mmCIF file of C-alpha atoms and ligand atoms in Angstrom:
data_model
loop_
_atom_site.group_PDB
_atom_site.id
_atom_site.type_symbol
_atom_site.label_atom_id
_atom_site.label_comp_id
_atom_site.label_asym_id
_atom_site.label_seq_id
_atom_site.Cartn_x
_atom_site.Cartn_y
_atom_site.Cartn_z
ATOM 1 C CA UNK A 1 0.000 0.000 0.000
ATOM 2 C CA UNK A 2 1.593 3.432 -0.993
ATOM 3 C CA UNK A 3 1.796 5.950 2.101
ATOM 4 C CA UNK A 4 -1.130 8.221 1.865
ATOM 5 C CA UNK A 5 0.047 11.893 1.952
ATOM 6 C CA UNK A 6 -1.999 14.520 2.925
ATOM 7 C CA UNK A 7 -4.453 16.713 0.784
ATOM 8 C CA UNK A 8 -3.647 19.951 -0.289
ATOM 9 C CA UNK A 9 -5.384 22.409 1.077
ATOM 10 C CA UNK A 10 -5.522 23.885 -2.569
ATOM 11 C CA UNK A 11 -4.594 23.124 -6.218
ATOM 12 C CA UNK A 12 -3.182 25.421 -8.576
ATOM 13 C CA UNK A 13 -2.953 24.839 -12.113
ATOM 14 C CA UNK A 14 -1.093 26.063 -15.235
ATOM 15 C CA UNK A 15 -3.685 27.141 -17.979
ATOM 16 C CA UNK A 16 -3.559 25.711 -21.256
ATOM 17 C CA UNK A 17 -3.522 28.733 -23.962
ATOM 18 C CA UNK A 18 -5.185 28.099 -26.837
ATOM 19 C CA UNK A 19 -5.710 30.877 -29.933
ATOM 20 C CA UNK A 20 -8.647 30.857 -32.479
ATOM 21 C CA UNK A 21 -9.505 32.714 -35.683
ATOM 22 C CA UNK A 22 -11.623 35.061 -33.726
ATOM 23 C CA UNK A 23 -9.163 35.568 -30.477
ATOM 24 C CA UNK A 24 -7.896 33.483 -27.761
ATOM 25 C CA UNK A 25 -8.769 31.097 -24.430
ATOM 26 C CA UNK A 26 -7.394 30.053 -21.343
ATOM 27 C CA UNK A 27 -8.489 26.582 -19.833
ATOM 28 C CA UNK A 28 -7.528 27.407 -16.089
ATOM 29 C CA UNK A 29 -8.808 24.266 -14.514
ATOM 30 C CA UNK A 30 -9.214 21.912 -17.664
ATOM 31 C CA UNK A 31 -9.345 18.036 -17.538
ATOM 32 C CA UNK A 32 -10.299 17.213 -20.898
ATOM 33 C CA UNK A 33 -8.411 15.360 -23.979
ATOM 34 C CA UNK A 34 -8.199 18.630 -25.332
ATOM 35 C CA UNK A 35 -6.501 20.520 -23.158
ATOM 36 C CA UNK A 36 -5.168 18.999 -19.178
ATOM 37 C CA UNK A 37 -4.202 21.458 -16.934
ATOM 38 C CA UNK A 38 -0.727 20.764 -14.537
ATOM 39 C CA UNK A 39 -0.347 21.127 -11.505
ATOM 40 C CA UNK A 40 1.777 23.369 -10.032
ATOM 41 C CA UNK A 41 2.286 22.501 -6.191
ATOM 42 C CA UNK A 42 1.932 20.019 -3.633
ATOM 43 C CA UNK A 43 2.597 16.442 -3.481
ATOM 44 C CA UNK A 44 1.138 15.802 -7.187
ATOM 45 C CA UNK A 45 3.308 18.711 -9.025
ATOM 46 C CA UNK A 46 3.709 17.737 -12.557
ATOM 47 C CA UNK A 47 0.629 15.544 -12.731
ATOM 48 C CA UNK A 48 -2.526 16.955 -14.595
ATOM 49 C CA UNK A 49 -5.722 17.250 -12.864
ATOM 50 C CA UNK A 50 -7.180 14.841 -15.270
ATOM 51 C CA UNK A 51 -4.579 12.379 -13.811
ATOM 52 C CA UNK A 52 -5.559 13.408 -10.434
ATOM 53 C CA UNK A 53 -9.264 12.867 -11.305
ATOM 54 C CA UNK A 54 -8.636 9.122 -12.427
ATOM 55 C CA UNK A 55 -6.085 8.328 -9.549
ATOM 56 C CA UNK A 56 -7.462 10.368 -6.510
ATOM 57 C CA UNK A 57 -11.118 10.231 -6.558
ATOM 58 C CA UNK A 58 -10.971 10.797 -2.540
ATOM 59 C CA UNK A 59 -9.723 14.617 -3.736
ATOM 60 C CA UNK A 60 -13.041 15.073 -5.417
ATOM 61 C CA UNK A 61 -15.440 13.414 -2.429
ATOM 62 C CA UNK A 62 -15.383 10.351 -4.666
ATOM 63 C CA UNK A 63 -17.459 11.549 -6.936
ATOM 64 C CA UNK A 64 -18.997 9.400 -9.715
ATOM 65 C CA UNK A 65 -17.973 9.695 -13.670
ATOM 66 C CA UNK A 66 -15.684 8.836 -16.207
ATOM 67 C CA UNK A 67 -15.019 12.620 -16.687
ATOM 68 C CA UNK A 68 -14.021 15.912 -14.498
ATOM 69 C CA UNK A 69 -17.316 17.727 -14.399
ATOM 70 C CA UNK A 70 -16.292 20.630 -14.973
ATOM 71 C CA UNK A 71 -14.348 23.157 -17.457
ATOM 72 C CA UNK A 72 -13.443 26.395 -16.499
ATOM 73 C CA UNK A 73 -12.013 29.026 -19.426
ATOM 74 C CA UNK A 74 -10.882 32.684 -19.911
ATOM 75 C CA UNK A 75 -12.195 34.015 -23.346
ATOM 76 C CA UNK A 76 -10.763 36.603 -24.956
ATOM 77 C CA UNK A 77 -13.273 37.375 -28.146
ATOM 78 C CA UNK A 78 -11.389 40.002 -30.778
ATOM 79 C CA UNK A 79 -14.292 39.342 -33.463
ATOM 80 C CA UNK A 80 -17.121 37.599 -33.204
ATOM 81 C CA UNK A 81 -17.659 33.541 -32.443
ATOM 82 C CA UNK A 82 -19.628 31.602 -34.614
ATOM 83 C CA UNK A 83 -23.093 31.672 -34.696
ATOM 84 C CA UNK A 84 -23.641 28.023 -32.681
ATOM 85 C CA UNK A 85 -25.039 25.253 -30.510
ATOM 86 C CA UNK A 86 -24.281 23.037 -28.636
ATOM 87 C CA UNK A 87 -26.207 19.030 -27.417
ATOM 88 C CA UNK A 88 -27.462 17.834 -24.422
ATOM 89 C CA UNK A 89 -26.164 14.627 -22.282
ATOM 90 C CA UNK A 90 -28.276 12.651 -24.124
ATOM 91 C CA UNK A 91 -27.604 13.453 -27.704
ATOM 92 C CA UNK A 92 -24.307 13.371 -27.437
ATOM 93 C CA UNK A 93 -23.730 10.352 -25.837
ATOM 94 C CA UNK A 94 -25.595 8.860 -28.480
ATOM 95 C CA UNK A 95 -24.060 10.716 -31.506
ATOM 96 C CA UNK A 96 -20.684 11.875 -30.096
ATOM 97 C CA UNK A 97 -19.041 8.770 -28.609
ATOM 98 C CA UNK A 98 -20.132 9.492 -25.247
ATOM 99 C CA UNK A 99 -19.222 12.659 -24.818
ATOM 100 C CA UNK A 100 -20.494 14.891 -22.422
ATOM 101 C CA UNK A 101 -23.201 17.696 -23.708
ATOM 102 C CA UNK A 102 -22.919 21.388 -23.214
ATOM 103 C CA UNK A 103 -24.607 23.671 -20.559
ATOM 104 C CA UNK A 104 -22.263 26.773 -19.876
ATOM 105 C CA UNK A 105 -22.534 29.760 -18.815
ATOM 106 C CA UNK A 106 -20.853 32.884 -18.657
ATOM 107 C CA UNK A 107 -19.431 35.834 -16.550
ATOM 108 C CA UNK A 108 -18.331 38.907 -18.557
ATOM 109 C CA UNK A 109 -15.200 40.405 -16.913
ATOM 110 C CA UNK A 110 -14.520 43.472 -19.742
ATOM 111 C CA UNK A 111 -16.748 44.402 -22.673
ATOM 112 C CA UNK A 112 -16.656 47.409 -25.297
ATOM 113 C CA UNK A 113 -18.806 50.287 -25.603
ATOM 114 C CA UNK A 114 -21.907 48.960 -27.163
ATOM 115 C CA UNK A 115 -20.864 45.004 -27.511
ATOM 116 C CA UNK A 116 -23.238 42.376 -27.901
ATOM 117 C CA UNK A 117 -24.084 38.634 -27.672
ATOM 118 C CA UNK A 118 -26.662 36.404 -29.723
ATOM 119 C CA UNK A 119 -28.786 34.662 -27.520
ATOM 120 C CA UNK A 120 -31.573 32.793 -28.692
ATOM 121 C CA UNK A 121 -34.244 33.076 -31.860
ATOM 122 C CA UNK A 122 -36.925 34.061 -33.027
ATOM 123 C CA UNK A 123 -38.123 30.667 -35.011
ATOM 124 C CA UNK A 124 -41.252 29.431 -33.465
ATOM 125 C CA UNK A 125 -40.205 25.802 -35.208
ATOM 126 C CA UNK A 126 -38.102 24.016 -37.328
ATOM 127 C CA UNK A 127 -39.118 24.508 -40.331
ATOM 128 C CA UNK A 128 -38.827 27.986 -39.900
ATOM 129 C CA UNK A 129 -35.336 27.822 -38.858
ATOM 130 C CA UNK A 130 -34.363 25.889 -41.486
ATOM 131 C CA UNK A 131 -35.973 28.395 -44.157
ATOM 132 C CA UNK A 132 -33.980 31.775 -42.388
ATOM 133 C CA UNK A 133 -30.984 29.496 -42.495
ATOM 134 C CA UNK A 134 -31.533 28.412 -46.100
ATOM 135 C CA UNK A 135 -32.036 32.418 -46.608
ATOM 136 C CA UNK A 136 -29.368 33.313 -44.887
ATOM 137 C CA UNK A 137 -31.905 35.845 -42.446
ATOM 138 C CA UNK A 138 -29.411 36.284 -39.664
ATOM 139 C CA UNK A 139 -30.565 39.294 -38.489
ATOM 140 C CA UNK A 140 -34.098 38.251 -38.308
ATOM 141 C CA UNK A 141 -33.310 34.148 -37.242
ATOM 142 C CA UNK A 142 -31.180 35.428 -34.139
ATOM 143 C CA UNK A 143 -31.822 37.577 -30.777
ATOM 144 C CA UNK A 144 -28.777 39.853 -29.751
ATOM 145 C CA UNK A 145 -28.716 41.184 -26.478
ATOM 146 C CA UNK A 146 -26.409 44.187 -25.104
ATOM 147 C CA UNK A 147 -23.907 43.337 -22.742
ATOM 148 C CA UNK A 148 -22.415 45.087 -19.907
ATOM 149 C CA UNK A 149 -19.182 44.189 -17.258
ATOM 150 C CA UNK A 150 -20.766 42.108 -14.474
ATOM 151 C CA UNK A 151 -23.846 40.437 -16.478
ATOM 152 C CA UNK A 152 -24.220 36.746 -16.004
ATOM 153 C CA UNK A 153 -25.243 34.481 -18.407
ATOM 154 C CA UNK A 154 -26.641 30.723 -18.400
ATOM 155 C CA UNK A 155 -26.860 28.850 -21.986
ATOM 156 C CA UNK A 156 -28.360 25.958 -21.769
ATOM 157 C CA UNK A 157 -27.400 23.073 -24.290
ATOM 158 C CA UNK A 158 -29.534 23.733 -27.454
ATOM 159 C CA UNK A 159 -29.608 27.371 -27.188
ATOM 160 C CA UNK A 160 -28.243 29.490 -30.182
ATOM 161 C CA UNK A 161 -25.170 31.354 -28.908
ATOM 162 C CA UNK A 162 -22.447 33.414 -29.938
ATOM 163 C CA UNK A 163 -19.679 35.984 -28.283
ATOM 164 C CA UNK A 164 -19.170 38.905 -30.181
ATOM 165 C CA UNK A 165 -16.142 40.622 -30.716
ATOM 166 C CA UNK A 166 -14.959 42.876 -27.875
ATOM 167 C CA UNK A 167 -15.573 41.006 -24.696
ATOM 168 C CA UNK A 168 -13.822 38.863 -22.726
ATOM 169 C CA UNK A 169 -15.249 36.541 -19.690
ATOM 170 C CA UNK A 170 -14.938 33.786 -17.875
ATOM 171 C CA UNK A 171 -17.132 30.624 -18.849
ATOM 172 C CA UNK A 172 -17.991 28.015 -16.330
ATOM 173 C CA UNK A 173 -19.488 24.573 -18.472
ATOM 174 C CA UNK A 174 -19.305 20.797 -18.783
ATOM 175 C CA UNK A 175 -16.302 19.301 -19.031
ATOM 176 C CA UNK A 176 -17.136 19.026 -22.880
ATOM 177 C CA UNK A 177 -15.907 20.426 -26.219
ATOM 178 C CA UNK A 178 -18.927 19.586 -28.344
ATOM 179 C CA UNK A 179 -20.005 22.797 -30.603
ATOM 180 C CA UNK A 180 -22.283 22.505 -33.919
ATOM 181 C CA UNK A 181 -21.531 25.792 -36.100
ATOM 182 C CA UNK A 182 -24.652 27.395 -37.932
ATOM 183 C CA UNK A 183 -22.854 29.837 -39.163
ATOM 184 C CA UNK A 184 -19.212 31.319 -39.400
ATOM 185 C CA UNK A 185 -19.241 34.363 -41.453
ATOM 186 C CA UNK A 186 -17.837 32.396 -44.374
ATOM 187 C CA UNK A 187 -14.542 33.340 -42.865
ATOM 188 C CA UNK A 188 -11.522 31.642 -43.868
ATOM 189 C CA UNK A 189 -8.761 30.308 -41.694
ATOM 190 C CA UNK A 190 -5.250 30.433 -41.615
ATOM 191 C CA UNK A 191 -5.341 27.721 -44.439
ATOM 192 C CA UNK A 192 -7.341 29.514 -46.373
ATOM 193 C CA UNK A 193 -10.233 27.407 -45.887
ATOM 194 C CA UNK A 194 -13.943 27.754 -43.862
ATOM 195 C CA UNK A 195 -14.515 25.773 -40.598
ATOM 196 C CA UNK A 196 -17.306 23.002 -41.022
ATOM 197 C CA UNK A 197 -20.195 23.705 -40.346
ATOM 198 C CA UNK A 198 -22.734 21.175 -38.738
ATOM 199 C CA UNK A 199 -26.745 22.191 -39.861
ATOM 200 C CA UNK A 200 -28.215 18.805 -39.405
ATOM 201 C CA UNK A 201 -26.871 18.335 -36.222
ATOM 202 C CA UNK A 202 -27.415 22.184 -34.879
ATOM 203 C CA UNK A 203 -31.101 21.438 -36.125
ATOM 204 C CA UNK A 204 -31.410 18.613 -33.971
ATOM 205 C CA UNK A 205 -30.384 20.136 -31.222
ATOM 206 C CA UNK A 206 -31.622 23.763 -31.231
ATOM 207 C CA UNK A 207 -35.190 24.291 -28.590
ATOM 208 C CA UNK A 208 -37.644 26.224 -29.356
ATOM 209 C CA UNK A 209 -38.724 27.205 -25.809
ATOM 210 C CA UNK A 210 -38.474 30.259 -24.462
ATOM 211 C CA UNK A 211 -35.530 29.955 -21.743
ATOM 212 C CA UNK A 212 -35.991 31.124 -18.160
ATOM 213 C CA UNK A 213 -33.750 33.264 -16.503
ATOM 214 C CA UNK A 214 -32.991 32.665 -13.569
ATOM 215 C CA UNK A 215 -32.541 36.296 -11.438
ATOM 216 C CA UNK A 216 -29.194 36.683 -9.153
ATOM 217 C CA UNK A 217 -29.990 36.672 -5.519
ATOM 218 C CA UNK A 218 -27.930 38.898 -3.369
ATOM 219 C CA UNK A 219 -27.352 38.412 0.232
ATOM 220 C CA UNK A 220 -25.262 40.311 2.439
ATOM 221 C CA UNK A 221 -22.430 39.000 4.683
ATOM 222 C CA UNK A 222 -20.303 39.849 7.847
ATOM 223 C CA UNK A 223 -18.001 41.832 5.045
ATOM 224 C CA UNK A 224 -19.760 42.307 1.854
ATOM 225 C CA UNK A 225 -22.023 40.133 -0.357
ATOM 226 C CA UNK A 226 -22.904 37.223 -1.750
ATOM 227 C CA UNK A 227 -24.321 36.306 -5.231
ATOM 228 C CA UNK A 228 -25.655 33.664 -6.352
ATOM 229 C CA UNK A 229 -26.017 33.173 -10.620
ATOM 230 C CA UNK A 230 -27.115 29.830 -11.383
ATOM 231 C CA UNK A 231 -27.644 26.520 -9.787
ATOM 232 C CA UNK A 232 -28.230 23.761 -12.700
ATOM 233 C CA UNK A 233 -27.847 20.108 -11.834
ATOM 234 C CA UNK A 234 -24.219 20.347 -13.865
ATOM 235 C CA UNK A 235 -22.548 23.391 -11.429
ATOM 236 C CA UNK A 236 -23.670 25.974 -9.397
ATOM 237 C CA UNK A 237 -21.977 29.558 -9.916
ATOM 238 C CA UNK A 238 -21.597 32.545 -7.006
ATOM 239 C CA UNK A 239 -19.620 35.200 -6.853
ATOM 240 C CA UNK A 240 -18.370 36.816 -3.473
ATOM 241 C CA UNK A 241 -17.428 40.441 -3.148
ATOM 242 C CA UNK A 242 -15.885 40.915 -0.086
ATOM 243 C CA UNK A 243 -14.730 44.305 1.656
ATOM 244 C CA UNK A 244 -11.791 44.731 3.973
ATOM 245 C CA UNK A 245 -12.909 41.417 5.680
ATOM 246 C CA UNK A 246 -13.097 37.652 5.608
ATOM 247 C CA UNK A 247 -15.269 35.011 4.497
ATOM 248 C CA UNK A 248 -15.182 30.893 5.560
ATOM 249 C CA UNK A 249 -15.726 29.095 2.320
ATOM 250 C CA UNK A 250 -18.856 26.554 3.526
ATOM 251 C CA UNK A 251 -19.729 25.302 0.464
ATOM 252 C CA UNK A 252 -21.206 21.635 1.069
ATOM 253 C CA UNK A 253 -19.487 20.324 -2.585
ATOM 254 C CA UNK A 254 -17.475 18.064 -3.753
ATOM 255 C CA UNK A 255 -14.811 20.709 -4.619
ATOM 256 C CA UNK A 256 -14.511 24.367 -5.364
ATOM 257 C CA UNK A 257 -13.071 26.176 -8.464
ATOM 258 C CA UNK A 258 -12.456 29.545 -7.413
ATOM 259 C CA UNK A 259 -11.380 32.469 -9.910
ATOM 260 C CA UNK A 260 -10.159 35.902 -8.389
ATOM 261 C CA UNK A 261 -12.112 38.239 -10.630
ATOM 262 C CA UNK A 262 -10.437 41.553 -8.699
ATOM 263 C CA UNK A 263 -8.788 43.190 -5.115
ATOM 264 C CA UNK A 264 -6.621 41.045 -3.681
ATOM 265 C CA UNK A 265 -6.518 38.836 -0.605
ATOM 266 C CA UNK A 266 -5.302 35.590 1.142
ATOM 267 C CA UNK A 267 -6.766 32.044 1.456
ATOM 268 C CA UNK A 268 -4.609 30.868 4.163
ATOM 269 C CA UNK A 269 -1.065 32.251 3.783
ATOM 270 C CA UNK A 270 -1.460 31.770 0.042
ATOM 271 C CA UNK A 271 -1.760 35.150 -1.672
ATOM 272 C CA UNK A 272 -4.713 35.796 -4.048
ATOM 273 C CA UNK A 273 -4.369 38.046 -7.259
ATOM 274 C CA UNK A 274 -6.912 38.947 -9.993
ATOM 275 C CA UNK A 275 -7.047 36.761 -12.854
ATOM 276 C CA UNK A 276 -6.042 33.564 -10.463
ATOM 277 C CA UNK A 277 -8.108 30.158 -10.489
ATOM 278 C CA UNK A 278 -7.587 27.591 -7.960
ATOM 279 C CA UNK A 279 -8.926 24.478 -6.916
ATOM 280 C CA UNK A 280 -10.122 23.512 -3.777
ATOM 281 C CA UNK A 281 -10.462 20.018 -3.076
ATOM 282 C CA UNK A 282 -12.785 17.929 -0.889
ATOM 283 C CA UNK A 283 -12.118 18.463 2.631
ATOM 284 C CA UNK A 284 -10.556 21.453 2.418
ATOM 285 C CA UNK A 285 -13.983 23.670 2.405
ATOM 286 C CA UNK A 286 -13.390 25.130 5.728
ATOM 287 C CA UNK A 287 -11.187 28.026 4.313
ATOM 288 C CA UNK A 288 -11.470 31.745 4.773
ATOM 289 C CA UNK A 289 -10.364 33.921 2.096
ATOM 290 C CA UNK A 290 -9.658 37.367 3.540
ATOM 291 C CA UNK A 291 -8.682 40.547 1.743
ATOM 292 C CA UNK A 292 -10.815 43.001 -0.023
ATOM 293 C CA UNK A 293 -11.647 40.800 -3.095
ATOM 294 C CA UNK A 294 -14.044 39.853 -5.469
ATOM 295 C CA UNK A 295 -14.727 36.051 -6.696
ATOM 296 C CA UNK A 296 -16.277 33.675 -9.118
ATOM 297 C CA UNK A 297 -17.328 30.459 -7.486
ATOM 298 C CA UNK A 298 -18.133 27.609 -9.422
ATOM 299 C CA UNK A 299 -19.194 23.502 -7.867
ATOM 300 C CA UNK A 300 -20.788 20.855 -9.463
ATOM 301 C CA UNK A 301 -23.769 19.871 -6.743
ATOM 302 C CA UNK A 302 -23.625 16.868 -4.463
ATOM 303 C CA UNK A 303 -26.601 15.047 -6.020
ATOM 304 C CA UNK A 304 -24.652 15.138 -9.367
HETATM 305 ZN ZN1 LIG B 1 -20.785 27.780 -26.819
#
């Protein structure tokens, strides 16, 4: 039997870069074939958190699943992202080797004057989405909406989506990589060639429900607030704003990805900077970040 060694009390990881023909991202805590985060300290230095995942389960409250739940990202968008979709559990296990479908959602850290997302459409069916895609209606097919530092947004799988150019945030989803393109500008890549596009598939995949919003909830703390964003069976996401104080992290999860979103502060003796993520593993919830500091928190829930 190998000697057990003792958690760390937190993990930090080295983000995985990763540039685009409309900008850039930055998987901060990533376990995925497509991009595995390493970690940086502690007993398992070197290893990736995928690794970690598939040796250490007792890290993650022994959580069930062949994959890391979750998939946290920096995205920086210079032009726009294409117009897209992406499945559900269900369809893409069936049609995507397993995979895991696509809820995410997103905080927006900086935006431009003016900037915009697309988020959802107007098509009251199928058939009329296919005939403004045949067409080419854009305009008319999609809803933009105007977006602002400090908006939240949840997109569930099978809502049309796309970040515009000018805004970066921070995206909180399943641990998947799944995206059907409706549309891409007919741009070209560095080859010189378009990026598939995937109609039949977005088609299958698209709702035509109206989605409900769920409304932040704001409570206040000893020193500051506390928002809540979103709680979907896949992750719950709250951010803490904290002011000249200190707040014990009692999150009843199986772990915590944290991501310092401004100020400054300490969890423990480690210092916390903007732009940081961490991990927090099992066990390890009875932590106090102090400091006068603002966080995104992001867990997938127990019952997952
Ligand atoms: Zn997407």
């Amino acid at each position: 039997m190998p000697l057990k060694k003792s958690m760390e009390k937190y993990i930090l990881l080295t983000p995985v870069k990763k540039t685009a023909i409309w900008g850039s991202e930055s998987w901060l805590i990533a376990a995925h074939e497509n991009g595995d985060t390493l970690i940086q300290n502690g007993a398992w230095k070197g290893k990736t958190l995928g690794w970690l995942w598939r040796n250490h389960r007792e890290y993650f409250a022994d959580m069930a699943g062949e994959r890391f739940p979750l998939l946290i990202k920096e995205i920086i968008a210079e032009s726009d992202l294409s117009i897209q979709v992406h499945p559900n559990n269900e369809y893409a296990q069936e049609h995507e080797q397993g995979a895991s479908g696509k809820n995410e959602c997103w905080y927006i850290l900086d935006a431009k004057p003016n900037a915009s997302l697309i988020m959802g459409h107007n098509a009251k069916n199928k058939v009329e989405a296919e005939n403004y895609i045949q067409h080419g209606q854009w305009n008319e097919f999609l809803k933009e909406v105007p977006v602002n530092p400090g908006d939240f947004y949840q997109i569930d799988a099978g809502c049309i989506h796309s970040i515009k150019g000018g805004i970066r945030l921070l995206e909180v989803q399943q641990n998947s990589d799944i995206t059907y393109r409706l549309y891409d500008y007919d741009r070209l890549d560095q080859y010189g060639r378009k990026r598939p596009l995937h109609l039949k598939k977005s088609l299958d995949v698209i709702t035509f429900k109206d989605t409900k919003i769920q409304v932040p909830s704001t409570q206040n703390l000893e020193f500051g607030t506390k928002t809540v964003f979103v709680e979907t069976p896949y992750y719950h996401v709250e951010k803490y704003d904290i002011i000249e104080g200190e707040v014990l992290l009692d999150c009843q999860a199986p772990f915590l990805c944290i991501s310092i979103l401004d100020g400054a502060g300490f969890l423990d003796s480690l210092p916390l900077v903007k732009g940081m993520s961490l991990l927090l593993p099992h066990q390890c919830q009875e932590l106090t970040i102090k400091g006068n500091i603002s966080f995104l928190l992001a867990f997938p829930p127990y019952s997952n």
